[in-house]
PDB file of C-alpha atoms in Angstrom:
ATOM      1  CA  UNK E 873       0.000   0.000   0.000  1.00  0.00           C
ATOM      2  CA  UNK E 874       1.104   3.673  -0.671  1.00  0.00           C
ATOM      3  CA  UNK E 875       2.135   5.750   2.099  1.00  0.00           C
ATOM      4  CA  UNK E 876      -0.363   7.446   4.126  1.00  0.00           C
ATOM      5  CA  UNK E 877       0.414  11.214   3.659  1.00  0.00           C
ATOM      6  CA  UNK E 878       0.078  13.614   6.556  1.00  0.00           C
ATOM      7  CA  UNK E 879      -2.690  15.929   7.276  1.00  0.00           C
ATOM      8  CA  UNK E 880      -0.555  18.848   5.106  1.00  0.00           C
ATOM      9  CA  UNK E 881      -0.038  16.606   2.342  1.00  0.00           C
ATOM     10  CA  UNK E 882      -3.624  15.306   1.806  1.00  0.00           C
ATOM     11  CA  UNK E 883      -5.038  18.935   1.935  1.00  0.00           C
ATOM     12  CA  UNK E 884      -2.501  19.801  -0.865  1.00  0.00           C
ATOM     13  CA  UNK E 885      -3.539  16.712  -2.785  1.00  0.00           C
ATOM     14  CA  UNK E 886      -6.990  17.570  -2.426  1.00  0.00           C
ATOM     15  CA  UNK E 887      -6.419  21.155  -4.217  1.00  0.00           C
ATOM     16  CA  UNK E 888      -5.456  19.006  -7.503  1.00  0.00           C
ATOM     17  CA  UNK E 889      -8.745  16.650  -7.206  1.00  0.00           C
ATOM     18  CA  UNK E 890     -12.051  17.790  -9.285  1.00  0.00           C
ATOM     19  CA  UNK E 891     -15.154  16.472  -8.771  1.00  0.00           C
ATOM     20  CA  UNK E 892     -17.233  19.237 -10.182  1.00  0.00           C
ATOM     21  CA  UNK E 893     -19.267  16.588 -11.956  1.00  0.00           C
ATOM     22  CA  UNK E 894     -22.167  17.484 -14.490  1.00  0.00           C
ATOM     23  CA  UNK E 895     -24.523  15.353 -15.902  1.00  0.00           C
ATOM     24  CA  UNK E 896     -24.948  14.702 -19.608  1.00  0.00           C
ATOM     25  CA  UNK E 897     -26.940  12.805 -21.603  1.00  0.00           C
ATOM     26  CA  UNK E 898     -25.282  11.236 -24.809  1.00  0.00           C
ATOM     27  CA  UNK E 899     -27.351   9.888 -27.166  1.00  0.00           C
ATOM     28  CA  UNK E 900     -26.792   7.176 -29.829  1.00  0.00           C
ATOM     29  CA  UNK E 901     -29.235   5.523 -33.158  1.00  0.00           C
ATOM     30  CA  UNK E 902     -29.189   2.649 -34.450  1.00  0.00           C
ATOM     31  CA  UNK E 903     -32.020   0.674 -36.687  1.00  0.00           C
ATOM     32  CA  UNK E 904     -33.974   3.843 -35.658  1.00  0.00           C
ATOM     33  CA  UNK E 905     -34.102   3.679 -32.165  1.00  0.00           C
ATOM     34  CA  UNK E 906     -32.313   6.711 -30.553  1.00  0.00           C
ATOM     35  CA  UNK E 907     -30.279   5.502 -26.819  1.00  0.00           C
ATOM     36  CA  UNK E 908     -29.725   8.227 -24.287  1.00  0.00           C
ATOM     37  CA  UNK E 909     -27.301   7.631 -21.583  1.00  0.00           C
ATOM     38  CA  UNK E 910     -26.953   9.959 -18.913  1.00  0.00           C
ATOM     39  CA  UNK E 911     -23.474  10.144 -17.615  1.00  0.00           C
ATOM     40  CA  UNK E 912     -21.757  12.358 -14.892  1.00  0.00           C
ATOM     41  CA  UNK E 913     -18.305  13.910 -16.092  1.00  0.00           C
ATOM     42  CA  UNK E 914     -16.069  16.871 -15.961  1.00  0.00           C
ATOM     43  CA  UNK E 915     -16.972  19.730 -17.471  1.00  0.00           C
ATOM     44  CA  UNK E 916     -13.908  20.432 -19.190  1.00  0.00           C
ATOM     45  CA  UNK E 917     -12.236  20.452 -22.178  1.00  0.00           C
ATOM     46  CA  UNK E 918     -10.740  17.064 -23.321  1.00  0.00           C
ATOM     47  CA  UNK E 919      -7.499  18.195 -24.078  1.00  0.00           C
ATOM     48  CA  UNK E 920      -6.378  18.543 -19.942  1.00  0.00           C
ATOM     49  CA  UNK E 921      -4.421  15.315 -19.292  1.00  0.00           C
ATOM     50  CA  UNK E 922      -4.666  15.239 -15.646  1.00  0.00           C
ATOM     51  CA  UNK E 923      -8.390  14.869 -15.905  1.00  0.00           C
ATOM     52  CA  UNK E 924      -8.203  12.200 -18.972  1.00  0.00           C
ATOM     53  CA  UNK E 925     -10.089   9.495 -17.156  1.00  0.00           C
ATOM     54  CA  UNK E 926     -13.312  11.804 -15.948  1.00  0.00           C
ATOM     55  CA  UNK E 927     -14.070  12.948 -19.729  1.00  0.00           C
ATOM     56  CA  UNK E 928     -14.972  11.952 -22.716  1.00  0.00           C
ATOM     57  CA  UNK E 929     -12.924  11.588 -25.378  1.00  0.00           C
ATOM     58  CA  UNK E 930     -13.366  11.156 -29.687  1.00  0.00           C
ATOM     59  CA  UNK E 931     -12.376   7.496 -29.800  1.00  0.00           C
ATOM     60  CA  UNK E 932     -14.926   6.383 -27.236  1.00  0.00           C
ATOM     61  CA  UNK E 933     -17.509   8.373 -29.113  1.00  0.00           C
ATOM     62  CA  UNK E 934     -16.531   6.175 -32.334  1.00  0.00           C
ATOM     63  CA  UNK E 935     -15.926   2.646 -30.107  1.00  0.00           C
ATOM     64  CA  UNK E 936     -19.913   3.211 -29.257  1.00  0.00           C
ATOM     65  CA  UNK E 937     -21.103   3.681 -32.560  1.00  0.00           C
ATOM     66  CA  UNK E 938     -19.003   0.271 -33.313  1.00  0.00           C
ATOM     67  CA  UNK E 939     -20.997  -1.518 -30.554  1.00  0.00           C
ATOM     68  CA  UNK E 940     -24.366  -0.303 -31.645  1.00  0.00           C
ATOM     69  CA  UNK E 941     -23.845  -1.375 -35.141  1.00  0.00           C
ATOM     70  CA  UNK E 942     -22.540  -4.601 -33.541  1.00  0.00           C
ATOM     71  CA  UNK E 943     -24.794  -5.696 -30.913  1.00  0.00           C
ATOM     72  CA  UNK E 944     -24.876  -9.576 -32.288  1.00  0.00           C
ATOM     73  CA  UNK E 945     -21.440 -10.410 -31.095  1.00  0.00           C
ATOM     74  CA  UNK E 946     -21.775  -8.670 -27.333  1.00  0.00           C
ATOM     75  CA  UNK E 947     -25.201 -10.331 -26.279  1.00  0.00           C
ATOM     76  CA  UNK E 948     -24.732 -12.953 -23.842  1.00  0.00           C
ATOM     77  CA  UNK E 949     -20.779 -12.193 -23.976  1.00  0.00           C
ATOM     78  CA  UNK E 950     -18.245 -11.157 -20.812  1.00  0.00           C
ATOM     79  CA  UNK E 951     -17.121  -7.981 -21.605  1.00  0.00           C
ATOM     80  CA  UNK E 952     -14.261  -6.257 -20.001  1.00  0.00           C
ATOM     81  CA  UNK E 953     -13.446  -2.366 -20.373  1.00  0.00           C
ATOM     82  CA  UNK E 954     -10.130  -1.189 -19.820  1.00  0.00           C
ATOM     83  CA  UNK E 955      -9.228   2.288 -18.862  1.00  0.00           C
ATOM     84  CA  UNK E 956     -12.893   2.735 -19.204  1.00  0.00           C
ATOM     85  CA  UNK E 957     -12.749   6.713 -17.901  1.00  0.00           C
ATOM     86  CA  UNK E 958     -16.523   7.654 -17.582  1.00  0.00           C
ATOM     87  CA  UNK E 959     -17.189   4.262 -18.672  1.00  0.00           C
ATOM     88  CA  UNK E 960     -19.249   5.189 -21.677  1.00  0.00           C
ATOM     89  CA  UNK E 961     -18.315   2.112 -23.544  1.00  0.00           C
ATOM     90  CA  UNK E 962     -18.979  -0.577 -21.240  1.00  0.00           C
ATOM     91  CA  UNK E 963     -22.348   0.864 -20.184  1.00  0.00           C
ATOM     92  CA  UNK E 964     -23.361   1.079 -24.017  1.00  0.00           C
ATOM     93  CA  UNK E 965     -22.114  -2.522 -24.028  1.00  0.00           C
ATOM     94  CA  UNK E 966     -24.562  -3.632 -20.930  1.00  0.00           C
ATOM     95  CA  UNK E 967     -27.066  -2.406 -23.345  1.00  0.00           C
ATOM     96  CA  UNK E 968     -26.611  -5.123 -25.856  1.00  0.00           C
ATOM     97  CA  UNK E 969     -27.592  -7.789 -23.783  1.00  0.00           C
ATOM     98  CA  UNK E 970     -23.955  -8.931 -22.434  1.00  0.00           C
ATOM     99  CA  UNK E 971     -24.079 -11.324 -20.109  1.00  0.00           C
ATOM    100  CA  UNK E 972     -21.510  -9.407 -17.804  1.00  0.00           C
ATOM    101  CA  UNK E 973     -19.628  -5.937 -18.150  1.00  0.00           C
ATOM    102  CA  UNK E 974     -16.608  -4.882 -16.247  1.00  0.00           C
ATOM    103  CA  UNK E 975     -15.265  -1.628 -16.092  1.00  0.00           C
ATOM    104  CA  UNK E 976     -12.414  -1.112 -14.936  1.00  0.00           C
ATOM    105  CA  UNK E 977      -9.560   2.231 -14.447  1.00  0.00           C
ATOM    106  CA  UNK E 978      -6.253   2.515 -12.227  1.00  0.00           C
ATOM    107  CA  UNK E 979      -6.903   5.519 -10.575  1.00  0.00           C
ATOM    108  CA  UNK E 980      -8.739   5.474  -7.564  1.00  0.00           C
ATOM    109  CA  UNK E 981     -10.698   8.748  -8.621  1.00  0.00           C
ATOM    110  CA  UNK E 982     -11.686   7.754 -11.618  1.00  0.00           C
ATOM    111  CA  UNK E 983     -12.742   4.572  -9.976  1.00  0.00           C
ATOM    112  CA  UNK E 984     -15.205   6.722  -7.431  1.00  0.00           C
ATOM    113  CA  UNK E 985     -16.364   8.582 -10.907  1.00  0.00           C
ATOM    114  CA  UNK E 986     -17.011   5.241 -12.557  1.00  0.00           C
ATOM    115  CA  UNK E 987     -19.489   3.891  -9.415  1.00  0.00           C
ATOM    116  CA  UNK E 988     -21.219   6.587  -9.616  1.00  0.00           C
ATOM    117  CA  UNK E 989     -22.162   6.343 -13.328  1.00  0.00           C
ATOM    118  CA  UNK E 990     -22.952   2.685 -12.836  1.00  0.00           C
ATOM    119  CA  UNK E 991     -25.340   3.688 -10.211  1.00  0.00           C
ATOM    120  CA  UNK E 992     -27.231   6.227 -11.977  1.00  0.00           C
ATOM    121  CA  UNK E 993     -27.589   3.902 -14.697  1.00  0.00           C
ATOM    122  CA  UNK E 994     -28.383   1.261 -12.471  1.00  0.00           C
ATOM    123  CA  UNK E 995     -31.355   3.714 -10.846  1.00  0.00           C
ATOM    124  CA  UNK E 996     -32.553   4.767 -14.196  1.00  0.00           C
ATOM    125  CA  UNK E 997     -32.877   1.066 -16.310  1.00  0.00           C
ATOM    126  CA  UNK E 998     -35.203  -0.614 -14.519  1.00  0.00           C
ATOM    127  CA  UNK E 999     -35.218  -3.422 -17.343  1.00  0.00           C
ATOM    128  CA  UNK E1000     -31.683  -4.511 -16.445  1.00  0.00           C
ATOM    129  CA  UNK E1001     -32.344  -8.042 -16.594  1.00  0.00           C
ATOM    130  CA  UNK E1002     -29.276  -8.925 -14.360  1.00  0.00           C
ATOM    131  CA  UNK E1003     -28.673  -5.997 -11.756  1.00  0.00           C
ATOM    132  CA  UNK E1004     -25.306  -6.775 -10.785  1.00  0.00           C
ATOM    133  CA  UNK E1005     -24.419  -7.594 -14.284  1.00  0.00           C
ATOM    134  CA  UNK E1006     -22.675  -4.289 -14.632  1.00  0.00           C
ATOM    135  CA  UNK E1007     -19.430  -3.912 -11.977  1.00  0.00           C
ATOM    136  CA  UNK E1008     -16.423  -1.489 -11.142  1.00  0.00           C
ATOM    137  CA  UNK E1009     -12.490  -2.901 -10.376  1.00  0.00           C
ATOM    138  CA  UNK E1010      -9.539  -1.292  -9.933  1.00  0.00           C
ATOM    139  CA  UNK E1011      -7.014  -2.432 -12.707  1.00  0.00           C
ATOM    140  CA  UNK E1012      -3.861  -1.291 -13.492  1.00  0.00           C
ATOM    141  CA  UNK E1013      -1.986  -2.442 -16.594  1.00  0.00           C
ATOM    142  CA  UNK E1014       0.585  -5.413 -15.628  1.00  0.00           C
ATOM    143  CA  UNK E1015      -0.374  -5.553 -12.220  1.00  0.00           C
ATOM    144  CA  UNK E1016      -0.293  -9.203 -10.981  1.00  0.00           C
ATOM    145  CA  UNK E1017      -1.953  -8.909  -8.238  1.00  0.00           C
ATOM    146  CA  UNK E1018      -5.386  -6.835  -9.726  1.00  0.00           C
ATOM    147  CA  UNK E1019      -4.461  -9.448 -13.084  1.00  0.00           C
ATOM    148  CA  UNK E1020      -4.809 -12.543 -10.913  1.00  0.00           C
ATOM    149  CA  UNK E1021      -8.020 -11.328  -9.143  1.00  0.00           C
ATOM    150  CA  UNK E1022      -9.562 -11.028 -12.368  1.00  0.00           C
ATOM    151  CA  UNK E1023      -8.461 -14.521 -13.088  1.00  0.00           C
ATOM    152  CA  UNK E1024      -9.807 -15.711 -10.444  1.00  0.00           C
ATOM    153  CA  UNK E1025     -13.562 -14.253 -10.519  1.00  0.00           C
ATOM    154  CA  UNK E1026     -13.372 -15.128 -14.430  1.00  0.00           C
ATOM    155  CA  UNK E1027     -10.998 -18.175 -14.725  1.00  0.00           C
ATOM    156  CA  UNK E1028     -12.483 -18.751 -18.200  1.00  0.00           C
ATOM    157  CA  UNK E1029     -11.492 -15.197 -19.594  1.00  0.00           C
ATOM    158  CA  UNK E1030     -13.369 -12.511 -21.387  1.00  0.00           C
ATOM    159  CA  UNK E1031     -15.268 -13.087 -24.487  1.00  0.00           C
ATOM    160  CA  UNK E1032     -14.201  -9.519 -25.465  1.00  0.00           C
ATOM    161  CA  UNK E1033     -12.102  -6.765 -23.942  1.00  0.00           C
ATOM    162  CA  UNK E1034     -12.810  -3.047 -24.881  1.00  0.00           C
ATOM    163  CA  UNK E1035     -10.844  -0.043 -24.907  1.00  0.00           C
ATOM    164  CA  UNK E1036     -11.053   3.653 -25.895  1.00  0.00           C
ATOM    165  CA  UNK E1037      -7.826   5.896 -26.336  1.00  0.00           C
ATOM    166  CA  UNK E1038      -6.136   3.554 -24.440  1.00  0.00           C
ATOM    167  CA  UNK E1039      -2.504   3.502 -26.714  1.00  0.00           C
ATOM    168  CA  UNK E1040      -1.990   6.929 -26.641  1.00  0.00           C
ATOM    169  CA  UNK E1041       1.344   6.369 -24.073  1.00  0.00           C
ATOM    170  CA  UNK E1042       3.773   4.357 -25.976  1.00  0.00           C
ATOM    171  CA  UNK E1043       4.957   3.127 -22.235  1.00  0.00           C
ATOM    172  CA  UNK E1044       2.183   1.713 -21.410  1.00  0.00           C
ATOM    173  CA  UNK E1045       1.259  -0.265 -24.542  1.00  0.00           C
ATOM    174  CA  UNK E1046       3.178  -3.443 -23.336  1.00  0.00           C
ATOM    175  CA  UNK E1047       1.139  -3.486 -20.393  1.00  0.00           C
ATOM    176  CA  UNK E1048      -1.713  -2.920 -22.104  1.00  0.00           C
ATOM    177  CA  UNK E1049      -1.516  -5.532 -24.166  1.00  0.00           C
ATOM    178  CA  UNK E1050      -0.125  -8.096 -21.936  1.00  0.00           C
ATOM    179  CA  UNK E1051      -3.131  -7.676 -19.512  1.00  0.00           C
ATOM    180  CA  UNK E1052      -5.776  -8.028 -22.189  1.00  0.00           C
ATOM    181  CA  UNK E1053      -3.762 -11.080 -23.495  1.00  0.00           C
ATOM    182  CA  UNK E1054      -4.344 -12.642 -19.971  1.00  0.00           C
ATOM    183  CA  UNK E1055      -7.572 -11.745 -19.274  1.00  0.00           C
ATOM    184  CA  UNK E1056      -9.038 -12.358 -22.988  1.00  0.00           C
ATOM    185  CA  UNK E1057     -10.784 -16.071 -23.176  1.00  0.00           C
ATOM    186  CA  UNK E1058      -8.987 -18.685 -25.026  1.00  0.00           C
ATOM    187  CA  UNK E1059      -9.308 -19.960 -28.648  1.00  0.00           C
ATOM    188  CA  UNK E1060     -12.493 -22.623 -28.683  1.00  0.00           C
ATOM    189  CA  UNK E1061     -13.200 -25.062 -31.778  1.00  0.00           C
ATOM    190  CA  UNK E1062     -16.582 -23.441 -33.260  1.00  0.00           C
ATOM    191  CA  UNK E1063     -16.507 -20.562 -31.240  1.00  0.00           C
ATOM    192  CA  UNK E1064     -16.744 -16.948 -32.287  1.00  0.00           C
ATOM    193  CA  UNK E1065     -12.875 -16.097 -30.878  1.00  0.00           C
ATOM    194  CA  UNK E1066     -12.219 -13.618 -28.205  1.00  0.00           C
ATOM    195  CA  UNK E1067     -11.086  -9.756 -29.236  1.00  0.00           C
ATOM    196  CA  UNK E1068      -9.803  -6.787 -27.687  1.00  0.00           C
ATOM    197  CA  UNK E1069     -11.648  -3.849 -29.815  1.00  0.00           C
ATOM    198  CA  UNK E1070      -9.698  -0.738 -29.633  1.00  0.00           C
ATOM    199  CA  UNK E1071     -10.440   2.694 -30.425  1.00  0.00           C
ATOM    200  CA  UNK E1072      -7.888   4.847 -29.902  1.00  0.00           C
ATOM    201  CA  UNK E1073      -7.064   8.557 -32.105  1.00  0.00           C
ATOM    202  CA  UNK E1074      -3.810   8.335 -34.037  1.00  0.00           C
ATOM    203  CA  UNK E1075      -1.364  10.920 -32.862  1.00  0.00           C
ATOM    204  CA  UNK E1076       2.019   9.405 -33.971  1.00  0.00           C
ATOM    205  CA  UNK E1077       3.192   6.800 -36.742  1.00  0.00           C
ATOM    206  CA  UNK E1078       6.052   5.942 -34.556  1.00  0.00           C
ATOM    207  CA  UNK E1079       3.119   4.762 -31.807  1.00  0.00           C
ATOM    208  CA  UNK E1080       0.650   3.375 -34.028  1.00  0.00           C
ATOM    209  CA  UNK E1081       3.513   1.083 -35.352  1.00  0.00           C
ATOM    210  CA  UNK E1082       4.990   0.130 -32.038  1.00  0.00           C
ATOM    211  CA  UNK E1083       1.701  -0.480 -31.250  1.00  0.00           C
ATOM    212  CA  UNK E1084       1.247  -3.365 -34.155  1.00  0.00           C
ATOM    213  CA  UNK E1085       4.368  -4.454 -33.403  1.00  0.00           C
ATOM    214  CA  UNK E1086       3.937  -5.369 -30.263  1.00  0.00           C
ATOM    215  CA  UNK E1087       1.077  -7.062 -30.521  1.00  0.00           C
ATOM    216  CA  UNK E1088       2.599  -9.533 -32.646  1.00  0.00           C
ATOM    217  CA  UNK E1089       5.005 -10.106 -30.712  1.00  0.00           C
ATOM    218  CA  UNK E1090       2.525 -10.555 -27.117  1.00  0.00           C
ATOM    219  CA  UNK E1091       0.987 -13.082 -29.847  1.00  0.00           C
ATOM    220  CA  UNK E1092      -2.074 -10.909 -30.901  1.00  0.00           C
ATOM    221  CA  UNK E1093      -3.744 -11.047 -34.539  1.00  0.00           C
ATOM    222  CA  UNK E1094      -4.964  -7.126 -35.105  1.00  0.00           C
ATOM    223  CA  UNK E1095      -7.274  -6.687 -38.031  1.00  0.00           C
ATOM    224  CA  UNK E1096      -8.192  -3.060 -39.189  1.00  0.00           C
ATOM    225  CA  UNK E1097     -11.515  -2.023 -39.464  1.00  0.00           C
ATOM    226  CA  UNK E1098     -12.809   0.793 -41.953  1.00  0.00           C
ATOM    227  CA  UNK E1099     -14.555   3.216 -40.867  1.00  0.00           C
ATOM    228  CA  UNK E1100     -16.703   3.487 -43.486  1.00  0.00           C
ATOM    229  CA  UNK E1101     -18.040   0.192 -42.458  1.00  0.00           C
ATOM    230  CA  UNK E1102     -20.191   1.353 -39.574  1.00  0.00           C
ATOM    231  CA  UNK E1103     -19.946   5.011 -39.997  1.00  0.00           C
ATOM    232  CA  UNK E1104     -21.871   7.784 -41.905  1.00  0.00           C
ATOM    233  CA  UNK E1105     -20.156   9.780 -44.145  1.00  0.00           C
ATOM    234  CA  UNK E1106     -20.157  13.104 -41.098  1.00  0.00           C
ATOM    235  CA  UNK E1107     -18.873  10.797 -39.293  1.00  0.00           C
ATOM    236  CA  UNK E1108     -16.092   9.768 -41.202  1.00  0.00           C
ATOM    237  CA  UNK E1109     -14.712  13.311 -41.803  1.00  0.00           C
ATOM    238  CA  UNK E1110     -15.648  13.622 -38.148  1.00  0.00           C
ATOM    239  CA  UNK E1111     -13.318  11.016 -36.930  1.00  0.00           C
ATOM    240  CA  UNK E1112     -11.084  10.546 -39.266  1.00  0.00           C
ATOM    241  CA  UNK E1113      -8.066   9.946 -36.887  1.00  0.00           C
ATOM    242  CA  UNK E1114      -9.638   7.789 -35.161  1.00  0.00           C
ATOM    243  CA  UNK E1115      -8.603   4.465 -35.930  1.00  0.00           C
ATOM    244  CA  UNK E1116     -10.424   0.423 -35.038  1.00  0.00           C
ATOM    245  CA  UNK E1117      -8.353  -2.023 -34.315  1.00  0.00           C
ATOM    246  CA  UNK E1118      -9.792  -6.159 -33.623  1.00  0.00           C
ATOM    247  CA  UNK E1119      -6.936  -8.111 -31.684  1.00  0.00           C
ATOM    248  CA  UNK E1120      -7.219 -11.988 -31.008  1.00  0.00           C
ATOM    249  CA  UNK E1121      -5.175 -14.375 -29.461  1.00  0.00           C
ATOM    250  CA  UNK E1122      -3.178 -16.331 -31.734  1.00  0.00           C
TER     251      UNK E1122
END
């Protein structure tokens, strides 16, 4: 455990900490329907980087869209957010009939931020078939210990792993991927294989490659996906760095 700071330090600490939460509702159609989710979250820009987990960002706009348009292969699937922020994506995923949703964040702030949406949408779907389908951990890239707990509560693995602007720290990719790679669900004969579907906004060649690389190398299949194949046209221009990437265990 981290040091306990001193009265001094924990009132300077708490000068850094925002919770001036607002509550918005984001709204997604598909087939016609329209979706409103009502979130709480900074209101700030998203370019501060200190408050990166309590807003939302392009990426997890477009990773939404994505499970909307592919509701099929979540429904009655585990599903496991990393760095899940607000937790847009995972809640969007609860909403496609998954049999269980995780999210999940390292920071215990975000963590507090990430309850709190799961309990507002918990208070405001009263057709949740499974109310404690939807939970909160604390998980920190390559962390045995939070890695093994996981393991244990799901010893058969995740059917799929999602993430949103998650590769944007070239340090952290290896521990990215070498979580999901332990937490995903193993290959099964005439099974629908596990993935890790990323969203993430290019913002360097020199990442997005060491990103691919790696992945090969942690034994990970990535397969691009156009955006044009479950985007609007807006949209495209819209998001345009945005990239979609499907990784599966090899």
């Amino acid at each position: 455990a981290p040091p306990r700071m001193d009265e001094g330090e924990e009132d300077l600490f708490n000068l850094f900490v925002d919770r001036n939460y607002v509550k918005k509702t984001f709204s997604f159609s598909t087939n016609n329907n329209v979706e409103p989710i009502d979130l709480y979250l900074l209101n700030t820009a998203s370019t501060d980087f200190d408050r990166t987990g309590q807003v939302i960002w392009p990426a997890a706009s477009v990773l939404c869209k994505y499970i909307f348009t592919h509701a099929d292969i979540f429904a009655s699937s585990s599903v496991l957010e990393v760095g899940s922020g607000v937790g847009l994506g995972g809640i969007v995923a609860s909403k496609m009939k998954s049999s269980s949703v995780i999210l999940s964040d390292s920071e215990d702030i975000v963590i507090e931020l990430l309850q709190m949406n799961v309990d507002l949408h918990a208070s405001s779907n009263s057709s949740l078939d499974q109310p404690h389908a939807l939970s909160v951990v604390k998980l920190e890239w390559g962390n045995d210990d939070h890695i093994h707990e996981l393991q244990r509560q799901h010893p058969n693995g995740f059917d799929i792993i999602i993430g949103s602007d998650v590769a944007y720290w070239k340090h952290a990719i290896v521990p990215l991927l070498t979580t999901v790679r332990s937490l995903l669900a193993p290959p099964q004969p005439h099974a629908r294989p596990s993935q890790f579907i990323l969203a993430y906004q290019s913002r360097a060649l020199i990442t997005d490659n060491y990103l691919l690389e790696q992945a090969e190398h942690y034994g990970l299949t990535c397969k691009h996906v156009s955006l044009d194949s479950f985007l609007d046209e807006e949209d495209c221009q819209r998001y345009h760095l945005v990239k979609v990437l499907l990784f599966s265990k090899t």
